[in-house]
Amino acid sequence: MKRQTMRRAGVVALALTSLIGVGSTAQADAGRLASSCASDFCLYEHDDYSGAEEEFVFGDYNVCVRSLSLNNKASSMRNPSGARVQFYDSANCSGAYGYAARPRSSDSDLTNNGFDNKTSSVKPVRP
Ligand SMILES: [Ca+2]
Ligand SMILES: [Ca+2]
């Protein structure tokens, strides 16, 4: 089980590297826990910022960004940006958002917000 997770994370890391030049998901668990989100916003496959990582670069407020590699999989998040980030169950930020992250915040477990494995798109808004 563990090995399988690592292999999947490696594939995602490769895809991310070609996309934005950052890929740290293939490191050991300890390394992932210690690493921080180098982009505007990061989703993680599992609790405590572990598993595969998807990084987001926000162009502007109110622009919807779809989750690709972690669609319906995100279980924790880091938001180092100055934006409030709204989480949507739908793919194009349609309907009401289900969860909102404060600027410069992180959440090691989205379960208690009722949003584990649901996020399909996110939208940064002015805080
Ligand atoms: Ca998950
Ligand atoms: Ca969803």
Short mmCIF file of C-alpha atoms and ligand atoms in Angstrom, two decimals:
data_model
loop_
_atom_site.label_atom_id
_atom_site.label_comp_id
_atom_site.label_asym_id
_atom_site.label_seq_id
_atom_site.Cartn_x
_atom_site.Cartn_y
_atom_site.Cartn_z
CA MET A 1 0.00 0.00 0.00
CA LYS A 2 2.73 2.37 1.01
CA ARG A 3 4.83 1.60 -2.04
CA GLN A 4 1.90 2.05 -4.36
CA THR A 5 1.17 5.49 -2.93
CA MET A 6 4.77 6.55 -3.41
CA ARG A 7 4.78 5.46 -7.03
CA ARG A 8 1.64 7.41 -7.79
CA ALA A 9 3.08 10.47 -6.09
CA GLY A 10 6.14 10.20 -8.30
CA VAL A 11 4.08 10.31 -11.46
CA VAL A 12 2.26 13.40 -10.27
CA ALA A 13 5.53 15.04 -9.31
CA LEU A 14 6.82 14.51 -12.83
CA ALA A 15 3.72 16.12 -14.30
CA LEU A 16 4.02 19.07 -11.94
CA THR A 17 7.69 19.52 -12.73
CA SER A 18 6.95 19.96 -16.41
CA LEU A 19 4.10 22.31 -15.61
CA ILE A 20 5.60 24.76 -13.16
CA GLY A 21 9.07 23.50 -12.38
CA VAL A 22 8.34 22.32 -8.86
CA GLY A 23 8.04 18.75 -7.71
CA SER A 24 8.76 17.57 -4.23
CA THR A 25 6.13 14.89 -3.78
CA ALA A 26 8.47 11.95 -4.34
CA GLN A 27 10.46 12.69 -1.22
CA ALA A 28 10.23 10.70 1.99
CA ASP A 29 7.30 11.30 4.30
CA ALA A 30 9.39 13.32 6.72
CA GLY A 31 10.56 15.56 3.92
CA ARG A 32 7.06 16.20 2.75
CA LEU A 33 5.87 17.04 6.22
CA ALA A 34 8.66 19.52 6.66
CA SER A 35 8.36 21.08 3.22
CA SER A 36 6.11 24.01 2.67
CA CYS A 37 4.03 25.08 -0.27
CA ALA A 38 6.26 27.01 -2.69
CA SER A 39 3.38 28.25 -4.83
CA ASP A 40 0.32 30.37 -4.10
CA PHE A 41 -1.68 27.42 -2.91
CA CYS A 42 -1.26 23.65 -2.51
CA LEU A 43 -3.56 20.71 -2.14
CA TYR A 44 -2.42 17.36 -0.72
CA GLU A 45 -3.79 13.92 -1.34
CA HIS A 46 -3.76 12.85 2.30
CA ASP A 47 -4.02 14.37 5.76
CA ASP A 48 -1.01 16.19 7.22
CA TYR A 49 0.20 17.43 3.81
CA SER A 50 1.23 13.96 2.68
CA GLY A 51 0.74 11.98 -0.50
CA ALA A 52 0.64 13.66 -3.88
CA GLU A 53 0.74 17.45 -4.04
CA GLU A 54 -0.92 19.78 -6.53
CA GLU A 55 0.37 23.32 -6.69
CA PHE A 56 -1.58 26.31 -7.91
CA VAL A 57 -0.43 29.69 -9.18
CA PHE A 58 -3.13 32.30 -9.03
CA GLY A 59 -3.23 34.94 -11.73
CA ASP A 60 -5.86 37.20 -10.22
CA TYR A 61 -8.68 37.26 -7.76
CA ASN A 62 -11.98 35.68 -8.77
CA VAL A 63 -10.47 33.41 -11.41
CA CYS A 64 -11.53 29.79 -11.00
CA VAL A 65 -8.80 27.14 -11.14
CA ARG A 66 -9.67 23.50 -11.61
CA SER A 67 -7.95 20.74 -9.69
CA LEU A 68 -6.50 18.22 -12.13
CA SER A 69 -4.36 15.60 -10.42
CA LEU A 70 -6.19 15.78 -7.08
CA ASN A 71 -9.76 16.15 -8.26
CA ASN A 72 -11.96 14.71 -5.48
CA LYS A 73 -8.85 13.58 -3.60
CA ALA A 74 -7.59 16.54 -1.56
CA SER A 75 -7.45 15.93 2.20
CA SER A 76 -5.28 18.81 3.41
CA MET A 77 -4.18 22.18 2.08
CA ARG A 78 -1.73 25.02 2.48
CA ASN A 79 -2.55 28.58 1.50
CA PRO A 80 0.53 30.80 1.80
CA SER A 81 -1.08 33.42 -0.46
CA GLY A 82 -2.74 36.61 0.66
CA ALA A 83 -6.02 35.52 -0.88
CA ARG A 84 -8.97 33.87 0.73
CA VAL A 85 -9.41 30.60 -1.19
CA GLN A 86 -12.85 29.15 -1.73
CA PHE A 87 -13.23 25.41 -2.35
CA TYR A 88 -15.89 24.04 -4.68
CA ASP A 89 -17.23 20.54 -5.11
CA SER A 90 -18.07 21.41 -8.72
CA ALA A 91 -15.50 21.63 -11.52
CA ASN A 92 -15.96 25.26 -12.53
CA CYS A 93 -16.57 26.99 -9.23
CA SER A 94 -20.28 26.87 -9.89
CA GLY A 95 -22.74 26.81 -7.04
CA ALA A 96 -21.89 27.66 -3.47
CA TYR A 97 -18.40 27.10 -2.15
CA GLY A 98 -18.13 24.45 0.52
CA TYR A 99 -15.09 25.64 2.38
CA ALA A 100 -12.94 28.76 2.52
CA ALA A 101 -9.30 29.02 3.58
CA ARG A 102 -8.10 32.21 5.22
CA PRO A 103 -5.07 34.02 3.79
CA ARG A 104 -1.79 32.47 5.00
CA SER A 105 -3.44 29.48 6.57
CA SER A 106 -3.18 25.71 6.40
CA ASP A 107 -5.44 22.83 7.31
CA SER A 108 -3.99 19.40 7.98
CA ASP A 109 -7.35 17.64 7.67
CA LEU A 110 -10.33 18.84 5.64
CA THR A 111 -12.60 16.17 7.13
CA ASN A 112 -13.85 18.32 9.98
CA ASN A 113 -14.93 20.89 7.42
CA GLY A 114 -16.96 18.29 5.53
CA PHE A 115 -14.72 18.69 2.51
CA ASP A 116 -12.48 15.63 2.45
CA ASN A 117 -12.00 14.23 -1.07
CA LYS A 118 -14.45 16.69 -2.60
CA THR A 119 -12.54 19.65 -3.99
CA SER A 120 -12.77 19.96 -7.77
CA SER A 121 -11.97 23.66 -8.19
CA VAL A 122 -10.78 26.60 -6.13
CA LYS A 123 -11.11 30.36 -6.48
CA PRO A 124 -8.97 33.03 -4.81
CA VAL A 125 -10.98 36.01 -3.66
CA ARG A 126 -10.00 39.28 -2.05
CA PRO A 127 -9.93 38.72 1.73
CA CA B 1 -7.66 12.18 0.08
CA CA B 2 -15.94 17.36 -6.45
#
